[in-house]
mmCIF file of C-alpha atoms in Angstrom:
data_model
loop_
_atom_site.group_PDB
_atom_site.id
_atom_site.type_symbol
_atom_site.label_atom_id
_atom_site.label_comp_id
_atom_site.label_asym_id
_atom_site.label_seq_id
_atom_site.Cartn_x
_atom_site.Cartn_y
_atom_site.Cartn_z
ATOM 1 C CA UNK I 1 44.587 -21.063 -12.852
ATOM 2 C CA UNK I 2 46.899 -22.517 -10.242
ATOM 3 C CA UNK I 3 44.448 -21.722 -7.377
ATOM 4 C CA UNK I 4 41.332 -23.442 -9.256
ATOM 5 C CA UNK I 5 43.931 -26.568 -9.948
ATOM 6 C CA UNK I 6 45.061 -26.762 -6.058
ATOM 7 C CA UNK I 7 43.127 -24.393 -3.384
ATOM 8 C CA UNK I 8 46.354 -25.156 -0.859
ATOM 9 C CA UNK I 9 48.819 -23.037 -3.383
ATOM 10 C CA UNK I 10 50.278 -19.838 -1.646
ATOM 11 C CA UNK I 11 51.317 -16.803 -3.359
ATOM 12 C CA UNK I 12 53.410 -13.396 -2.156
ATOM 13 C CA UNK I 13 53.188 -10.355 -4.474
ATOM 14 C CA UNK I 14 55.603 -7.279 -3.429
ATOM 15 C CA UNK I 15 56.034 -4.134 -5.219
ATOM 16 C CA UNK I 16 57.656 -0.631 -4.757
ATOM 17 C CA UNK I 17 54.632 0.086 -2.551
ATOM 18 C CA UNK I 18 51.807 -2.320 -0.947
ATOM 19 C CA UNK I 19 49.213 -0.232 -3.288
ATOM 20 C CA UNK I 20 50.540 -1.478 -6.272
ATOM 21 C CA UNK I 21 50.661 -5.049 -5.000
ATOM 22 C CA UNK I 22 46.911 -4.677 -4.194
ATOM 23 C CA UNK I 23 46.283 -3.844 -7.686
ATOM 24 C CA UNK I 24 47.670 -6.904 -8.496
ATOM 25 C CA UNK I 25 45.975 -8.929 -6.111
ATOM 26 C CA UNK I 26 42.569 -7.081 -6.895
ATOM 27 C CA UNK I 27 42.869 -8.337 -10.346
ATOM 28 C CA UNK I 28 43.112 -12.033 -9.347
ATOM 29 C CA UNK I 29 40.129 -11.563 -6.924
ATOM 30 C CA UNK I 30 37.971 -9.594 -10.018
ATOM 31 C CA UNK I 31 38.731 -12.997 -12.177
ATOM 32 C CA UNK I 32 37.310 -15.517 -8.906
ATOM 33 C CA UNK I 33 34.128 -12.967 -8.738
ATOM 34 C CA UNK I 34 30.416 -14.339 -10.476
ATOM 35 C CA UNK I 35 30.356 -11.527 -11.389
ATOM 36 C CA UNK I 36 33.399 -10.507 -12.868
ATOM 37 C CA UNK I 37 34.906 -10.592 -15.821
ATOM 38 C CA UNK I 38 35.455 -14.066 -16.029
ATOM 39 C CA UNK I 39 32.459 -16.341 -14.882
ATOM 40 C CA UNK I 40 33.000 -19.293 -17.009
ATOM 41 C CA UNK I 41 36.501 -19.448 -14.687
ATOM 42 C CA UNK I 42 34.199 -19.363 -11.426
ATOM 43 C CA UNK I 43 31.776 -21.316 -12.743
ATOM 44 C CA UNK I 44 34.169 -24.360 -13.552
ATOM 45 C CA UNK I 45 36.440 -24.036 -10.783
ATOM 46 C CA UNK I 46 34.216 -22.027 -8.041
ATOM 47 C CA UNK I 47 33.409 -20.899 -6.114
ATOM 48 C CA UNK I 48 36.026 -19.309 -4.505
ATOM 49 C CA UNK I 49 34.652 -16.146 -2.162
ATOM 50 C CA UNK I 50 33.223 -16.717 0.879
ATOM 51 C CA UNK I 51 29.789 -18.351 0.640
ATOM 52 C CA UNK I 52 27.069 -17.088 3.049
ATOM 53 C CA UNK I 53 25.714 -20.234 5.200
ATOM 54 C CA UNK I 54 28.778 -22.446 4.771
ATOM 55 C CA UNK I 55 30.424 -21.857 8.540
ATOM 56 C CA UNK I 56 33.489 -20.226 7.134
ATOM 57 C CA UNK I 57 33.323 -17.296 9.355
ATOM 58 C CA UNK I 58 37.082 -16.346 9.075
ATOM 59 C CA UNK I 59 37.778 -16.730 5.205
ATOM 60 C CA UNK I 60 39.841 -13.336 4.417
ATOM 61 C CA UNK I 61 38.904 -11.933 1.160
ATOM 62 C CA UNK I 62 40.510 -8.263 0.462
ATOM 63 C CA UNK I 63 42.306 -6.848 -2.173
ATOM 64 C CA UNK I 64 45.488 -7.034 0.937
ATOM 65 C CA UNK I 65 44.976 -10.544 1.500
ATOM 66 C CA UNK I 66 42.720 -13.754 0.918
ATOM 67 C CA UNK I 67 42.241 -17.062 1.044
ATOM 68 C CA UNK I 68 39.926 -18.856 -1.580
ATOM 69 C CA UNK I 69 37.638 -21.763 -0.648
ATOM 70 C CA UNK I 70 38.422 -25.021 -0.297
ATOM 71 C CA UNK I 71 42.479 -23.734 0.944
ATOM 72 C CA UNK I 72 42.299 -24.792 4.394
ATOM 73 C CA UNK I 73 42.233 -28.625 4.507
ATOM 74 C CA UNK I 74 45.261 -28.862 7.013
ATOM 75 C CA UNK I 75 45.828 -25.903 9.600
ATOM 76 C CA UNK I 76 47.704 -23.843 7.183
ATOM 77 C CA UNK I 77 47.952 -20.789 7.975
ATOM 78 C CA UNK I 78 49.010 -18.530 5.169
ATOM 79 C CA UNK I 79 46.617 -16.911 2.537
ATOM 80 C CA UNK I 80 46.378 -18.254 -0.670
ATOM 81 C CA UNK I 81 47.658 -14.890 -1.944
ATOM 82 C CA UNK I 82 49.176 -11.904 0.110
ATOM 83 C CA UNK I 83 50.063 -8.006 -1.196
ATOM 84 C CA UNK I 84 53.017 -6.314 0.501
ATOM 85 C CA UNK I 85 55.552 -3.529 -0.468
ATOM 86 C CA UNK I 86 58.858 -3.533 -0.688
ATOM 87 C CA UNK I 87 60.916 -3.851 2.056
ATOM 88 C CA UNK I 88 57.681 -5.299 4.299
ATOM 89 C CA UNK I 89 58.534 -6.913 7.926
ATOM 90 C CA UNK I 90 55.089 -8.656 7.239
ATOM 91 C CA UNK I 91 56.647 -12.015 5.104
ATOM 92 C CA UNK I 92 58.313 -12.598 8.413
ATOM 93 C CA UNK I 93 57.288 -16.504 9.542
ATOM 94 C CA UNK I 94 55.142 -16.552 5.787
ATOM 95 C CA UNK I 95 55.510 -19.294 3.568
ATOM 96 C CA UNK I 96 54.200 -19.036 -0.398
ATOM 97 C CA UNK I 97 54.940 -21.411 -2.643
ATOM 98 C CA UNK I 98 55.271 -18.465 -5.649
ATOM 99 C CA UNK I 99 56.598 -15.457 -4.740
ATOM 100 C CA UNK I 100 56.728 -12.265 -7.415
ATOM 101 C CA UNK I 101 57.954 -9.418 -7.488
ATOM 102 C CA UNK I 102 56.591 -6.297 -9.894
ATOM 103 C CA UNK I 103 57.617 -3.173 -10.498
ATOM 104 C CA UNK I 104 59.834 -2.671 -6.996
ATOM 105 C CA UNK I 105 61.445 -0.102 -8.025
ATOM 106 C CA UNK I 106 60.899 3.561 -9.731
ATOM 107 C CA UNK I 107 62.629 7.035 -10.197
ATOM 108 C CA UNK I 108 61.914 8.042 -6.574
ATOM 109 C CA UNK I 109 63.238 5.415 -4.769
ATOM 110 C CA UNK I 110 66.443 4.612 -6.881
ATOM 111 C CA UNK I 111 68.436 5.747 -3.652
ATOM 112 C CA UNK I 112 67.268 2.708 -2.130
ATOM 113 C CA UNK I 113 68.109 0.530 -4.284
ATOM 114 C CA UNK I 114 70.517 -1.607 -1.620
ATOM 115 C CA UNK I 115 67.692 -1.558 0.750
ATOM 116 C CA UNK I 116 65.481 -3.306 -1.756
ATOM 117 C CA UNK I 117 68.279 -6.034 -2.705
ATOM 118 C CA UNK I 118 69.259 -6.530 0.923
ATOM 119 C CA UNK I 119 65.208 -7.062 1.655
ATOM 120 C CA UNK I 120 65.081 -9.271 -1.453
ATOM 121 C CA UNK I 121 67.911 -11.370 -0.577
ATOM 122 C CA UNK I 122 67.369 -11.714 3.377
ATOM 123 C CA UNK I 123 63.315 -11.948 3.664
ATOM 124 C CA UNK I 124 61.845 -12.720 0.267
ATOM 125 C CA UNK I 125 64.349 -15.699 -1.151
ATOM 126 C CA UNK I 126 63.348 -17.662 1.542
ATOM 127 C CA UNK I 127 59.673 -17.479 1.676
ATOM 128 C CA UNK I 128 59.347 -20.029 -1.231
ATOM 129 C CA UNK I 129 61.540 -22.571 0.275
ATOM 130 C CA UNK I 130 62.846 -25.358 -1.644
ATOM 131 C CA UNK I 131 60.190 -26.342 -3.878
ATOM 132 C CA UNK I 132 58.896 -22.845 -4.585
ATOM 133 C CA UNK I 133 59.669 -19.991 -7.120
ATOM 134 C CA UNK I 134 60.566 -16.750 -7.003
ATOM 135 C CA UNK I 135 60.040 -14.170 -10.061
ATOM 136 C CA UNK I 136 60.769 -10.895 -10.902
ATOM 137 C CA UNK I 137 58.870 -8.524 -13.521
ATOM 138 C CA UNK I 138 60.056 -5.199 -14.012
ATOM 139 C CA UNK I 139 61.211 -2.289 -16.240
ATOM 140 C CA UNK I 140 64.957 -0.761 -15.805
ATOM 141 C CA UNK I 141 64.723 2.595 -14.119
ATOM 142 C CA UNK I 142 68.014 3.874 -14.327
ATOM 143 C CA UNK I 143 72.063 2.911 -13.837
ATOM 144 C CA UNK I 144 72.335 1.490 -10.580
ATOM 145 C CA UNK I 145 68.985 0.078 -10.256
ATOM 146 C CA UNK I 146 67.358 -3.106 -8.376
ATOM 147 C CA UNK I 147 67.311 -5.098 -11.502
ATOM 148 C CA UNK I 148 71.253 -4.334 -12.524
ATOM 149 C CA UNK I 149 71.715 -5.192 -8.921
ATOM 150 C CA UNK I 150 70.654 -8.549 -9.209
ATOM 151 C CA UNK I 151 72.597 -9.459 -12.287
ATOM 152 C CA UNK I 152 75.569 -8.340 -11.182
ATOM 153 C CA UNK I 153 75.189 -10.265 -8.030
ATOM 154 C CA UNK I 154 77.564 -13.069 -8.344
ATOM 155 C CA UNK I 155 75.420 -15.160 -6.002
ATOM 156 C CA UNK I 156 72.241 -15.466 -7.964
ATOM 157 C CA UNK I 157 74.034 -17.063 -10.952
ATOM 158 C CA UNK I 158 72.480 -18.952 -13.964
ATOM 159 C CA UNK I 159 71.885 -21.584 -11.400
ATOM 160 C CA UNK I 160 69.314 -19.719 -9.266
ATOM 161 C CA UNK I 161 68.273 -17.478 -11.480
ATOM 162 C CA UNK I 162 67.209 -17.537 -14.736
ATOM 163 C CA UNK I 163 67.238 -13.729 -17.092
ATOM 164 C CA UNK I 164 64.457 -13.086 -19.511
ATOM 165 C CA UNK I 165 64.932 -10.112 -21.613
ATOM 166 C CA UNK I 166 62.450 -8.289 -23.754
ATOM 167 C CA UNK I 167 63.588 -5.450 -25.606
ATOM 168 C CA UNK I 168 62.120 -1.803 -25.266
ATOM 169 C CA UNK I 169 59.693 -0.689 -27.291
ATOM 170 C CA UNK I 170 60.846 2.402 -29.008
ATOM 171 C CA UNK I 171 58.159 4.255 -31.402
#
């Protein structure tokens, strides 16, 4: 919705691994395809692929990384959406204006759970910059985990960040 609105927004997505992040990012490409499953959304807003016969040779569009049409009025130089995994060197020098983070951690890496706050902290927090937003979606793993991590850190208090709980669904 964001991207019809305003073509120049910039988003990060970062999971446990880049894969998962691609899903994500597949999903928002699927939803700017004709023939997807939402064409009333293209046809309103679109189009946002590449269009053959246009001149835009160098318009990235892959489930990693893409820009949409109609993003590069200035010479900005960050995709309007990029997939990375946790603990990625390649948000160095990127801006987004939305950053989000899903699902960064599971059972197999809950040894790295420092790694993943120390990555969060140092190279992801700053990507948005002043005016952006940073969220986080996730599911508890286990004591000790990424998410525990970051709400006992006395430095992301109730004025940086704000805690949304839901409640597990037990059947």
């Amino acid at each position: 919705r964001k991207l019809a609105i305003n073509p120049a927004m910039r988003y990060l997505v970062a999971s446990e691994s880049r894969g998962i992040a691609q899903k994500i990012l597949g999903r928002c490409l699927d939803r700017m395809d004709p023939f997807g499953p939402s064409p009333e959304y293209v046809e309103r807003f679109g189009p946002f692929a590449p269009q053959q016969g246009d001149g835009r040779v160098r318009q990235p569009w892959s489930d990693l990384r893409f820009r949409v049409r109609g993003a590069r009025t200035s010479d900005e130089r960050d995709y309007s959406m990029l997939a990375v995994g946790a603990g990625s060197k390649n948000i160095v020098s990127t801006r987004t204006d939305h950053a989000h983070v899903d699902d960064i951690q599971s059972t197999t890496t809950l040894g790295q759970t420092q790694k993943f706050v120390n990555w969060f902290r140092q190279d992801l927090l700053s990507r948005p910059g002043e005016t952006g937003i940073t969220t986080v979606c996730g599911t508890r793993v286990a004591e000790g985990d990424f998410y525990e991590a970051l709400l006992d850190d006395e430095d992301l208090d109730s004025s940086i960040m704000k805690v949304i709980r839901f409640p597990a669904i037990i059947t």
